[in-house]
Amino acid sequence: MALAVTLGHAADGSRGFQLDLDIDTAVHDAFDAENLRARVSWVERQPSFELRADGLRLPEPVGRIRDLHLSCPRVDLTTARLACAQARLSATAPGWHLDAAMLAFDWDRSAGRVHFSLPWPGLFQGRGRVAGAIEAAGVRVDLDLAGIDLHALIRSGLMPAELPVTVESGLAALSGQIDTRTRVPAVRTNLALSGLTFTDDAGLRAGEAVAVEGSLRHGGDGSEIQLRFTDGAVFFDPWFLDFAEVGPVDASVSGLRFGPAEMGTKDLHAVSAQLTLGDHAEVHGADLRYAGGKLEQGDIAWEGHRLDVVGEWLAQPLLAGTVLGRTRFQGEARGALSVADGRPRAAWAHWQAFGMKDEGGRFALEGSVGQLDWRDDKAGADSRIFAAAGEIYGLPVGAFDARLRLEPRGFVLLEPLFIPVLDGGPSVDTLQVTVGPDGPEVEFDGGLRAMSLELLTEALGWPRFAGKLAGIIPRVFYDTDGLRVDGRLLVQVFDGEAVFSGLRIRDLFGVAPVLEVSADIRRLELELLTRAFDFGRVEGRLSGRVDDLMLVDWQLQRMRLVLNTPLDDPGRRRISQRAVENLTAIGGGIEGALSMVFLRLFEDFAYRQLGFSCALDGEVCVAAGVADLPDGSFVLVQGGGLPRIEVIGHNRRVDWPELVRRLNAIREGPPPVVQ
């Protein structure tokens, strides 16, 4: 340490003296200084001073300052205090620099405390005022700032933690107090952000022109954070929210504490948390703990006042790519979830006036009310699902009321259930589902009450024909391969029947449902069949079988079909001129005792047998008839009696979509004319 004292006259003739003090290192409870130099002058009883230091370390959050230069032209000096109202301060620290900034301070030497106040020196284009106190126990800083350029602030490196996004623009206003003098630093601040625009490298998080107001309180009881988003839009994969359209979003958390890191993520505890989406929905959480990348414990209650809004903004993005990904919701609902040891332990939900409608027209539900109750350790209270009406693939569904009980690993139906579809529908006498390690196990007893095919075909937009659809389903299997039905479905149609078996459905409400089935076809009355499809009259009975039938997205992709009129089946067998003409129009030829010129002279013809088989794979059908001919052609209609006629097929590899197109043209257009 060096000390120098100079006595003399100032340039204007006034008397005074100057004291210079050089200190290599100064250590104090409140600060550490490197190469500290001080100059104190008295001129005409008015003291002034100048202080320089190569480095100065203050308590956080100020930290280390270098190239410190503090000057005061008029010092208020007593034995107990040193104060200056018009000081100038220059200093440099990581991320900021002061150049002769105005400063007022008051050093109470007996108390070891320095009070300070200064206008905000324009750092990061901001404005406002900073005041506070420095003492051995720490620092108190009072802030009242506005117009802070967030991009410049973050680029300075002064942020306490690295942000997961890149802030491109935005302004901040901050007021409040930071106090490090207590055992746990205390923070009480109010924050307002405007024009906030940010993004991340992966494009999974972004915001544009976001406006946020909020507050932060931190102390011995943890942290309390409140935020309100009022303008702009954000995208956090998979959600996009436009605050001006959806309404303000409020988020708050209290009693927030940080524990040790686990698996690279923070261990967070919160006494309570709340999220509100405008007037449409809210979520409350209590006793929350988040660790290892998941919720370890907590009680969560939620309420949706407008499920149409909640569904559009929150549910649909989350459900994208699933069965419900294109579903519109409506109604009200509320519920709760309890989590312990990282696992759900209990949940319940109530809803009313609930409805949903698939945008693709696959299903719909209206006027639903009900409740579900599930527990991890025992059966829940009785649950109920009621719906006033619905729709599935265009078929109207009537009111139904399902009573069930949720169990820890499944559910059981408490009462028989009937779901009206047209004038019939599925009935369920018993149903119990248990989810095991190898997938769900299903105990089922039910069937399909007789349904009018006339109503069914009309609803589906098919040609109308009479008959009944009914069946008994003794067992249903559901696993990763989809839904399998152990039983037979009986379709009574055209005075005959078709018995379906081996039914399997995969991804029923997905993008491309897959249905597989086989069927026995028994004694269909051809006159009723051809009349329904307006093909021309054919009399006789038709039997056969279809195996390995597959529909993908309800479009036929594969089958092995064999249809014919059994030779031993009694009855009249006639085919009309129009039916012959239509067979010819879709690809057959005519041979026999009559030429094409004279075909139109006869209304109908006797035949011995007719039949058709098709091995379909994709869009190619390998066709055959009731007999093969030496030239590779095949007989579709084998004549019998006079006048005799035979219909011959010449092309065994048939373009299936073209064949279907021709059949539709025959049904919808005028009959062909044979010339």
XYZ file of C-alpha atoms in Angstrom:
675
model
C 0.000 0.000 0.000
C 1.278 3.481 -0.841
C 0.097 6.798 0.579
C 0.907 10.291 -0.741
C -0.289 13.662 0.605
C 0.043 16.921 -1.307
C -0.612 20.444 0.073
C -0.823 23.525 -2.100
C -2.949 25.881 -4.131
C -5.342 25.047 -6.888
C -5.100 26.778 -10.274
C -7.614 29.437 -9.224
C -5.605 30.245 -6.106
C -7.874 28.379 -3.678
C -6.189 26.452 -0.918
C -6.545 22.682 -0.400
C -4.831 19.343 -0.316
C -4.921 15.988 -2.146
C -4.617 12.484 -0.720
C -3.640 9.568 -3.039
C -3.971 5.987 -1.854
C -2.776 2.904 -3.757
C -3.831 -0.543 -2.479
C -2.735 -3.687 -4.264
C -5.616 -5.826 -2.985
C -8.514 -4.915 -0.722
C -10.690 -7.599 0.878
C -13.986 -6.797 2.588
C -17.051 -8.754 3.576
C -18.999 -6.954 0.832
C -16.395 -6.832 -1.957
C -12.887 -7.687 -3.178
C -10.857 -5.101 -5.114
C -7.750 -5.485 -7.280
C -5.209 -2.638 -7.727
C -7.457 -0.184 -5.947
C -6.490 3.521 -6.248
C -8.253 6.372 -4.528
C -7.769 10.145 -4.632
C -9.464 12.450 -2.177
C -9.218 16.260 -2.582
C -10.294 19.147 -0.394
C -10.562 22.495 -2.064
C -12.104 25.397 -0.097
C -13.613 22.895 2.334
C -15.365 20.971 -0.468
C -14.136 17.388 -0.712
C -14.189 15.348 -3.910
C -12.836 11.939 -4.741
C -11.964 9.571 -7.541
C -11.782 5.784 -7.262
C -10.261 3.312 -9.728
C -9.823 -0.437 -9.661
C -8.664 -2.954 -12.212
C -11.162 -5.422 -10.832
C -13.991 -5.458 -8.317
C -15.937 -8.531 -7.191
C -19.411 -7.893 -5.740
C -22.013 -10.400 -4.499
C -24.155 -12.055 -7.147
C -25.971 -11.235 -9.310
C -23.518 -8.371 -10.003
C -20.359 -10.507 -9.971
C -16.961 -9.327 -11.232
C -16.466 -5.847 -12.700
C -13.287 -4.617 -14.375
C -11.893 -1.186 -15.303
C -13.899 0.504 -12.588
C -13.778 4.332 -12.529
C -15.953 6.194 -10.038
C -15.677 9.982 -9.677
C -17.564 12.436 -7.506
C -17.038 16.217 -7.791
C -18.882 17.005 -4.537
C -18.693 14.615 -1.605
C -20.820 14.760 1.520
C -18.315 13.488 4.085
C -18.718 12.965 7.810
C -17.142 10.639 10.312
C -19.978 8.140 9.753
C -20.822 8.420 6.099
C -19.638 9.235 2.621
C -22.219 10.228 0.017
C -22.352 11.629 -3.489
C -25.412 12.723 -5.430
C -23.701 13.416 -8.794
C -21.169 10.667 -9.268
C -20.110 9.221 -12.611
C -19.413 5.531 -13.082
C -17.566 3.689 -15.819
C -17.127 -0.078 -15.719
C -17.049 -3.179 -17.864
C -18.476 -6.632 -17.163
C -19.323 -9.596 -19.383
C -22.170 -8.479 -21.629
C -22.319 -4.788 -20.687
C -20.308 -1.576 -20.408
C -20.930 1.743 -18.626
C -19.368 4.989 -19.781
C -19.663 7.841 -17.257
C -23.128 6.774 -16.180
C -24.845 8.957 -13.571
C -24.864 7.502 -10.042
C -25.936 8.554 -6.554
C -24.663 6.652 -3.521
C -24.471 6.884 0.253
C -21.903 4.826 2.181
C -22.840 4.345 5.824
C -19.430 3.293 7.145
C -20.622 2.381 10.604
C -23.316 0.067 9.219
C -21.117 -1.217 6.419
C -23.842 -0.487 3.855
C -23.836 1.394 0.543
C -27.096 2.685 -0.907
C -27.074 3.494 -4.606
C -29.412 4.804 -7.301
C -28.903 5.449 -10.997
C -30.921 5.918 -14.184
C -30.737 2.876 -16.428
C -27.708 3.629 -18.610
C -29.298 2.498 -21.863
C -27.986 -1.059 -21.810
C -29.831 -3.284 -24.318
C -31.736 -0.202 -25.529
C -33.717 -0.093 -22.281
C -34.757 2.758 -20.028
C -35.737 3.123 -16.380
C -34.028 3.226 -13.001
C -32.044 0.929 -10.716
C -31.558 1.379 -6.979
C -30.498 -0.757 -4.060
C -28.002 -1.451 -1.333
C -24.731 -3.365 -0.948
C -23.567 -4.788 2.370
C -21.654 -7.731 3.764
C -24.703 -10.008 3.738
C -25.446 -9.406 0.080
C -27.091 -7.060 -2.394
C -30.599 -5.661 -2.785
C -31.501 -4.373 -6.245
C -34.743 -2.510 -7.069
C -35.619 -2.465 -10.771
C -38.050 -0.456 -12.853
C -37.118 -1.017 -16.491
C -38.819 -0.949 -19.885
C -37.911 -1.378 -23.541
C -35.231 -4.051 -22.954
C -34.208 -5.661 -26.268
C -34.419 -9.392 -25.531
C -32.276 -10.398 -28.492
C -29.448 -8.115 -27.316
C -29.827 -9.226 -23.689
C -29.578 -12.919 -24.530
C -26.688 -12.337 -26.912
C -24.791 -10.621 -24.068
C -24.508 -13.885 -22.158
C -26.032 -12.481 -18.967
C -28.916 -14.950 -18.897
C -28.520 -17.330 -15.935
C -29.272 -20.409 -18.067
C -29.102 -21.355 -21.733
C -32.471 -21.123 -23.447
C -33.777 -24.055 -25.518
C -34.901 -21.638 -28.248
C -33.349 -18.804 -30.231
C -35.005 -15.451 -29.497
C -35.108 -13.361 -32.645
C -36.907 -10.294 -31.317
C -38.968 -8.956 -28.441
C -39.118 -6.244 -25.787
C -39.239 -6.690 -22.026
C -40.382 -4.553 -19.106
C -39.268 -5.574 -15.615
C -40.030 -4.167 -12.186
C -39.423 -5.532 -8.725
C -36.677 -6.451 -6.314
C -33.846 -8.965 -6.043
C -32.416 -9.465 -2.540
C -29.455 -11.764 -1.803
C -29.055 -10.697 1.844
C -31.239 -13.513 3.191
C -30.259 -17.175 3.511
C -32.383 -17.953 0.474
C -32.195 -15.152 -2.131
C -35.564 -13.450 -2.535
C -37.007 -12.322 -5.855
C -40.198 -10.336 -6.388
C -40.613 -9.163 -9.964
C -43.284 -8.326 -12.506
C -42.551 -9.044 -16.150
C -44.113 -8.024 -19.466
C -42.926 -9.249 -22.871
C -44.175 -7.972 -26.217
C -43.396 -8.883 -29.812
C -41.586 -12.044 -28.699
C -40.492 -14.146 -31.676
C -38.463 -17.326 -31.223
C -37.715 -20.713 -32.786
C -35.532 -23.761 -32.279
C -33.210 -25.600 -34.636
C -35.538 -28.586 -35.061
C -38.596 -26.450 -35.866
C -40.576 -28.068 -33.038
C -40.987 -24.865 -31.009
C -41.709 -21.391 -32.310
C -43.486 -18.195 -31.394
C -44.444 -15.047 -33.275
C -45.358 -11.625 -31.841
C -46.160 -13.172 -28.452
C -47.318 -10.917 -25.615
C -46.878 -12.181 -22.033
C -47.515 -10.623 -18.647
C -46.529 -12.263 -15.403
C -44.751 -12.268 -12.092
C -42.064 -14.239 -10.293
C -41.775 -14.638 -6.551
C -38.957 -16.660 -4.998
C -38.004 -17.244 -1.398
C -37.749 -19.798 1.360
C -41.096 -21.351 0.384
C -39.967 -21.941 -3.196
C -40.963 -20.099 -6.330
C -44.303 -18.759 -7.507
C -44.743 -18.026 -11.206
C -47.759 -16.500 -12.933
C -47.969 -15.939 -16.690
C -50.714 -14.700 -19.006
C -50.345 -15.024 -22.789
C -52.611 -12.503 -24.487
C -51.456 -12.053 -28.075
C -49.438 -13.692 -30.823
C -49.138 -17.390 -31.612
C -46.943 -20.270 -30.472
C -46.171 -23.744 -31.784
C -44.977 -26.457 -29.411
C -45.142 -29.709 -31.325
C -47.854 -30.885 -31.850
C -49.862 -27.890 -30.605
C -50.421 -24.515 -32.256
C -52.204 -21.783 -30.309
C -53.298 -18.373 -31.547
C -53.967 -16.435 -28.345
C -56.023 -13.764 -30.053
C -58.402 -16.439 -31.331
C -58.488 -18.996 -28.526
C -58.434 -16.430 -25.723
C -55.786 -15.645 -23.105
C -53.904 -18.591 -21.661
C -53.030 -18.353 -17.963
C -50.386 -20.541 -16.347
C -49.284 -20.484 -12.729
C -47.248 -22.593 -10.322
C -46.579 -22.138 -6.606
C -44.216 -23.766 -4.165
C -41.869 -24.714 -7.007
C -38.575 -26.270 -5.942
C -35.720 -27.812 -7.866
C -34.150 -31.039 -6.681
C -31.054 -32.875 -7.930
C -30.902 -33.799 -11.608
C -32.011 -37.295 -12.570
C -31.359 -38.860 -15.987
C -30.256 -35.504 -17.342
C -33.470 -33.720 -16.332
C -34.345 -31.589 -13.324
C -36.288 -32.970 -10.393
C -39.172 -30.517 -9.943
C -41.603 -30.230 -7.054
C -44.652 -27.944 -6.969
C -47.305 -27.448 -4.321
C -49.855 -26.477 -6.990
C -50.152 -25.545 -10.646
C -52.928 -24.280 -12.900
C -53.440 -23.860 -16.635
C -56.462 -22.052 -18.107
C -57.387 -21.915 -21.800
C -59.566 -18.815 -22.117
C -63.059 -19.570 -20.844
C -62.948 -23.014 -22.430
C -60.914 -25.309 -20.171
C -58.757 -25.440 -17.079
C -56.389 -27.889 -15.411
C -55.375 -27.883 -11.742
C -52.502 -29.840 -10.244
C -51.509 -30.403 -6.614
C -48.497 -31.994 -4.913
C -46.685 -32.454 -8.213
C -43.287 -34.073 -8.697
C -41.592 -34.377 -12.067
C -38.419 -36.446 -12.337
C -36.626 -38.599 -14.861
C -38.586 -37.077 -17.723
C -42.039 -38.024 -16.387
C -44.635 -37.133 -13.755
C -43.811 -39.157 -10.646
C -46.686 -38.030 -8.436
C -49.542 -35.580 -8.324
C -53.285 -35.041 -8.316
C -54.681 -33.440 -11.458
C -58.223 -32.157 -11.972
C -59.481 -30.861 -15.318
C -62.630 -29.308 -16.693
C -63.654 -28.601 -20.270
C -66.486 -26.104 -20.690
C -66.223 -25.999 -24.505
C -65.023 -29.314 -25.907
C -65.395 -27.998 -29.456
C -62.634 -25.456 -28.775
C -60.544 -27.829 -26.664
C -60.853 -30.526 -29.298
C -59.791 -28.250 -32.156
C -56.785 -26.664 -30.441
C -55.542 -29.401 -28.099
C -57.068 -32.830 -28.776
C -56.911 -33.038 -32.580
C -53.152 -32.290 -32.851
C -52.422 -34.851 -30.131
C -54.629 -37.493 -31.787
C -53.344 -36.909 -35.334
C -52.746 -40.210 -37.104
C -55.086 -42.132 -34.783
C -58.721 -43.197 -35.135
C -59.827 -39.900 -33.540
C -57.380 -37.710 -35.433
C -60.092 -36.075 -37.585
C -62.852 -35.885 -34.998
C -64.845 -32.814 -33.979
C -66.029 -32.740 -30.358
C -68.712 -30.868 -28.479
C -70.173 -30.733 -24.972
C -68.766 -30.422 -21.458
C -66.606 -32.743 -19.373
C -64.572 -32.865 -16.192
C -62.376 -35.397 -14.490
C -59.350 -36.160 -12.355
C -56.178 -38.238 -12.406
C -53.996 -39.380 -9.504
C -50.376 -40.429 -10.084
C -47.996 -42.087 -7.619
C -44.621 -43.766 -8.126
C -44.735 -42.746 -11.780
C -47.965 -44.698 -12.476
C -51.641 -43.709 -12.742
C -53.458 -44.859 -9.612
C -57.001 -43.563 -10.117
C -59.020 -41.635 -12.673
C -62.585 -40.564 -13.250
C -64.486 -38.542 -15.836
C -68.004 -37.109 -16.146
C -69.498 -35.625 -19.298
C -72.773 -34.241 -20.599
C -74.193 -33.057 -23.923
C -71.158 -34.765 -25.423
C -70.874 -35.427 -29.125
C -68.229 -36.277 -31.668
C -68.218 -36.506 -35.443
C -65.546 -37.940 -37.695
C -64.775 -35.590 -40.588
C -64.421 -38.632 -42.859
C -67.989 -39.752 -42.082
C -66.907 -42.996 -40.390
C -68.695 -42.472 -37.074
C -70.617 -39.958 -34.992
C -72.143 -39.733 -31.512
C -74.737 -37.292 -30.184
C -76.296 -36.394 -26.840
C -73.996 -38.520 -24.725
C -73.873 -38.356 -20.930
C -72.022 -40.620 -18.556
C -69.224 -41.251 -16.160
C -66.199 -43.538 -15.865
C -64.384 -44.492 -12.660
C -61.103 -46.452 -12.648
C -58.727 -47.470 -9.890
C -55.428 -49.271 -9.970
C -55.981 -51.492 -6.906
C -59.669 -52.473 -7.132
C -62.798 -52.175 -9.217
C -64.115 -48.649 -9.599
C -67.645 -47.406 -8.997
C -70.275 -48.322 -11.586
C -69.804 -46.470 -14.857
C -72.226 -45.515 -17.591
C -72.112 -44.497 -21.256
C -75.380 -43.227 -22.745
C -75.866 -41.822 -26.233
C -79.055 -40.449 -27.752
C -78.029 -41.186 -31.346
C -75.077 -41.938 -33.552
C -73.854 -43.083 -36.917
C -71.321 -45.606 -38.217
C -70.289 -45.549 -41.864
C -73.512 -43.820 -42.798
C -75.786 -46.199 -40.845
C -77.989 -44.504 -38.236
C -77.514 -45.736 -34.677
C -80.289 -45.361 -32.094
C -80.081 -44.601 -28.382
C -78.186 -47.023 -26.176
C -77.221 -47.152 -22.507
C -74.159 -49.178 -21.466
C -73.628 -50.001 -17.791
C -70.163 -51.258 -16.947
C -67.523 -51.459 -14.269
C -63.886 -50.606 -14.876
C -61.378 -52.949 -13.281
C -57.623 -52.439 -12.782
C -56.814 -54.239 -16.047
C -60.046 -54.174 -18.029
C -63.802 -53.836 -17.706
C -66.987 -55.908 -17.425
C -70.459 -55.178 -18.824
C -73.008 -55.146 -15.985
C -76.210 -55.440 -18.044
C -77.069 -56.783 -21.510
C -76.626 -54.127 -24.164
C -78.484 -53.582 -27.417
C -77.347 -50.969 -29.933
C -80.114 -50.203 -32.466
C -78.954 -49.986 -36.074
C -81.822 -49.458 -38.510
C -84.448 -52.051 -37.448
C -81.940 -54.447 -35.855
C -78.448 -54.193 -34.498
C -75.799 -55.867 -32.371
C -76.706 -57.238 -28.953
C -74.266 -58.067 -26.175
C -75.344 -60.367 -23.365
C -71.985 -60.681 -21.619
C -68.705 -58.900 -22.201
C -65.542 -58.886 -20.122
C -62.163 -57.614 -21.282
C -58.959 -58.278 -19.360
C -55.641 -56.874 -20.527
C -52.809 -59.318 -19.917
C -49.128 -59.426 -20.862
C -49.982 -61.075 -24.198
C -52.770 -58.645 -25.058
C -56.476 -58.341 -24.227
C -58.556 -61.400 -23.384
C -62.236 -61.118 -24.320
C -65.194 -63.069 -22.972
C -68.206 -62.367 -25.147
C -71.694 -63.668 -25.765
C -73.975 -61.889 -28.173
C -75.201 -61.645 -31.696
C -76.780 -59.556 -34.391
C -80.539 -59.075 -34.272
C -82.201 -59.405 -37.657
C -81.693 -56.287 -39.748
C -83.618 -55.456 -42.901
C -81.373 -55.600 -45.964
C -83.794 -53.311 -47.754
C -83.125 -50.569 -45.188
C -79.428 -51.418 -45.033
C -78.835 -51.249 -48.780
C -80.819 -48.025 -49.048
C -78.756 -46.419 -46.271
C -75.515 -47.505 -47.952
C -76.628 -46.259 -51.351
C -76.631 -49.751 -52.860
C -79.327 -51.274 -55.070
C -82.293 -52.060 -52.826
C -83.163 -55.687 -52.205
C -85.114 -57.576 -49.576
C -83.779 -59.928 -46.943
C -82.430 -60.122 -43.412
C -78.994 -59.900 -41.818
C -78.615 -61.758 -38.519
C -76.057 -63.788 -36.622
C -74.797 -65.380 -33.448
C -71.370 -64.400 -32.138
C -70.269 -66.764 -29.370
C -66.763 -65.361 -29.003
C -64.703 -62.341 -29.983
C -60.903 -62.062 -29.939
C -58.969 -58.823 -29.995
C -55.177 -58.625 -30.147
C -52.420 -56.938 -32.119
C -53.819 -58.584 -35.270
C -57.158 -56.838 -34.816
C -60.705 -58.036 -34.151
C -61.630 -61.668 -34.828
C -65.147 -63.108 -34.596
C -65.592 -66.786 -33.717
C -69.056 -67.501 -35.036
C -71.234 -67.145 -38.093
C -73.228 -64.299 -39.521
C -76.314 -65.307 -41.471
C -77.550 -63.127 -44.308
C -80.992 -64.157 -45.607
C -81.286 -62.554 -49.008
C -82.864 -63.254 -52.406
C -84.796 -66.198 -50.909
C -81.476 -67.868 -50.080
C -78.734 -67.280 -47.603
C -75.073 -66.448 -47.194
C -73.218 -67.646 -44.104
C -70.104 -65.618 -43.246
C -67.315 -67.034 -41.095
C -63.725 -66.271 -40.128
C -64.439 -62.529 -39.861
C -61.357 -60.462 -38.970
C -61.115 -56.669 -38.928
C -57.905 -54.708 -38.477
C -57.649 -50.954 -37.922
C -61.433 -50.566 -38.101
C -61.468 -46.769 -37.740
C -57.979 -46.182 -39.077
C -56.836 -44.709 -42.353
C -57.152 -48.012 -44.242
C -59.319 -50.616 -42.431
C -58.729 -54.243 -43.456
C -61.564 -56.811 -43.429
C -61.114 -60.530 -44.116
C -63.950 -63.075 -44.311
C -65.184 -66.238 -46.050
C -68.752 -67.158 -46.962
C -70.970 -70.011 -48.130
C -73.646 -68.895 -50.600
C -76.740 -71.122 -50.729
C -79.571 -71.165 -53.263
C -79.970 -67.483 -54.087
C -82.986 -66.833 -56.321
C -81.492 -65.373 -59.500
C -84.708 -63.688 -60.568
C -84.742 -61.583 -57.371
C -80.996 -60.918 -57.624
C -81.019 -59.759 -61.254
C -84.127 -57.693 -60.678
C -82.470 -55.870 -57.767
C -79.472 -54.967 -59.911
C -81.553 -54.292 -63.042
C -79.431 -56.707 -65.062
C -82.109 -58.498 -67.041
C -84.139 -61.477 -65.861
C -82.445 -64.751 -65.000
C -84.352 -67.636 -63.390
C -82.761 -70.378 -61.325
C -80.864 -70.894 -58.082
C -77.251 -69.826 -57.477
C -74.855 -71.357 -54.947
C -71.137 -71.130 -54.312
C -68.422 -69.998 -51.999
C -66.023 -67.120 -51.503
C -62.751 -67.690 -49.659
C -59.914 -65.417 -48.612
C -61.921 -62.262 -49.289
C -60.067 -59.102 -48.288
C -61.212 -55.480 -48.306
C -58.670 -52.682 -47.751
C -60.263 -49.325 -46.997
C -63.504 -51.047 -48.028
C -62.152 -51.705 -51.523
C -61.938 -55.313 -52.734
C -58.323 -56.469 -52.996
C -58.435 -60.272 -52.961
C -60.870 -63.199 -53.132
C -61.422 -66.715 -54.438
C -64.999 -66.769 -55.755
C -66.942 -69.697 -57.251
C -70.645 -69.300 -58.216
C -72.847 -71.618 -60.274
C -76.296 -73.098 -60.664
C -76.068 -76.682 -59.350
C -77.108 -79.278 -61.930
C -79.121 -81.240 -59.363
C -81.100 -78.197 -58.242
C -84.722 -78.429 -59.548
C -86.612 -75.516 -60.968
C -87.051 -73.402 -64.072
C -83.880 -72.071 -65.747
C -84.342 -69.233 -68.186
C -82.262 -66.209 -69.168
C -83.720 -63.122 -70.864
C -82.443 -61.502 -74.027
C -81.438 -58.427 -72.032
C -79.398 -60.476 -69.561
C -77.586 -62.118 -72.473
C -76.922 -58.731 -74.029
C -75.516 -57.420 -70.737
C -73.257 -60.434 -70.328
C -71.998 -59.799 -73.845
C -71.446 -56.102 -73.051
C -69.180 -56.848 -70.130
C -66.894 -59.116 -72.116
C -68.557 -62.359 -73.154
C -69.221 -63.660 -76.656
C -72.318 -65.453 -78.014
C -72.221 -68.738 -79.829
C -74.712 -71.465 -80.651
C -77.691 -72.068 -82.865
C -78.532 -68.382 -83.177
C -76.554 -65.563 -84.673
C -76.396 -62.063 -83.228
C -78.712 -60.865 -85.957
C -81.604 -63.028 -84.755
C -80.956 -62.803 -80.994
C -83.400 -59.936 -80.583
C -86.246 -62.061 -81.963
C -86.472 -64.052 -78.719
C -87.379 -62.766 -75.254
C -85.643 -65.487 -73.251
C -83.736 -68.728 -73.563
C -83.384 -71.947 -71.640
C -80.003 -72.775 -70.189
C -78.529 -75.899 -68.591
C -76.053 -74.256 -66.249
C -74.404 -70.896 -65.638
C -71.470 -69.984 -63.431
C -68.497 -67.764 -62.879
C -65.308 -68.026 -60.827
C -62.676 -65.391 -60.101
C -59.300 -65.577 -58.403
C -58.684 -61.901 -57.672
C -55.352 -60.424 -56.623
C -55.129 -56.637 -56.716
C -56.762 -55.478 -59.935
C -56.480 -58.697 -61.956
C -59.163 -61.391 -61.889
C -58.312 -64.810 -63.349
C -61.755 -65.886 -64.574
C -63.395 -69.204 -65.410
C -66.895 -70.532 -66.036
C -68.792 -73.814 -65.877
C -66.617 -75.476 -68.554
C -63.344 -74.899 -70.396
C -63.015 -74.984 -74.199
C -60.005 -76.257 -76.216
C -59.106 -72.779 -77.487
C -58.662 -71.488 -73.917
C -62.038 -69.770 -73.664
C -64.657 -70.767 -71.116
C -68.437 -71.156 -70.911
C -70.363 -68.684 -68.759
C -73.859 -69.811 -69.778
C -74.353 -73.331 -71.101
C -77.412 -73.631 -73.297
C -80.159 -76.201 -72.953
C -83.037 -76.900 -75.315
C -84.182 -74.720 -78.209
C -83.571 -71.988 -79.030
C -80.094 -72.800 -77.753
C -77.595 -70.175 -76.726
C -74.231 -70.169 -75.015
C -72.287 -67.239 -73.631
C -68.520 -67.662 -73.958
C -65.780 -65.775 -72.141
C -62.582 -65.258 -74.128
C -60.378 -63.281 -71.725
C -59.253 -65.143 -68.608
C -57.253 -62.233 -67.190
C -59.857 -59.590 -66.495
C -59.220 -55.997 -65.412
C -61.339 -55.960 -62.254
C -61.893 -52.160 -61.953
C -62.971 -52.096 -65.617
C -65.359 -55.008 -65.031
C -66.919 -53.181 -62.074
C -67.187 -50.019 -64.140
C -69.078 -51.896 -66.873
C -71.442 -53.499 -64.369
C -72.215 -50.080 -62.896
C -72.775 -48.673 -66.386
C -75.279 -51.441 -67.103
C -77.146 -50.818 -63.864
C -77.227 -47.042 -64.261
C -77.578 -46.655 -68.021
C -79.971 -47.814 -70.766
C -79.830 -51.475 -71.858
C -77.484 -52.373 -74.723
C -78.902 -52.773 -78.234
C -77.898 -55.856 -80.229
C -77.791 -55.214 -83.972
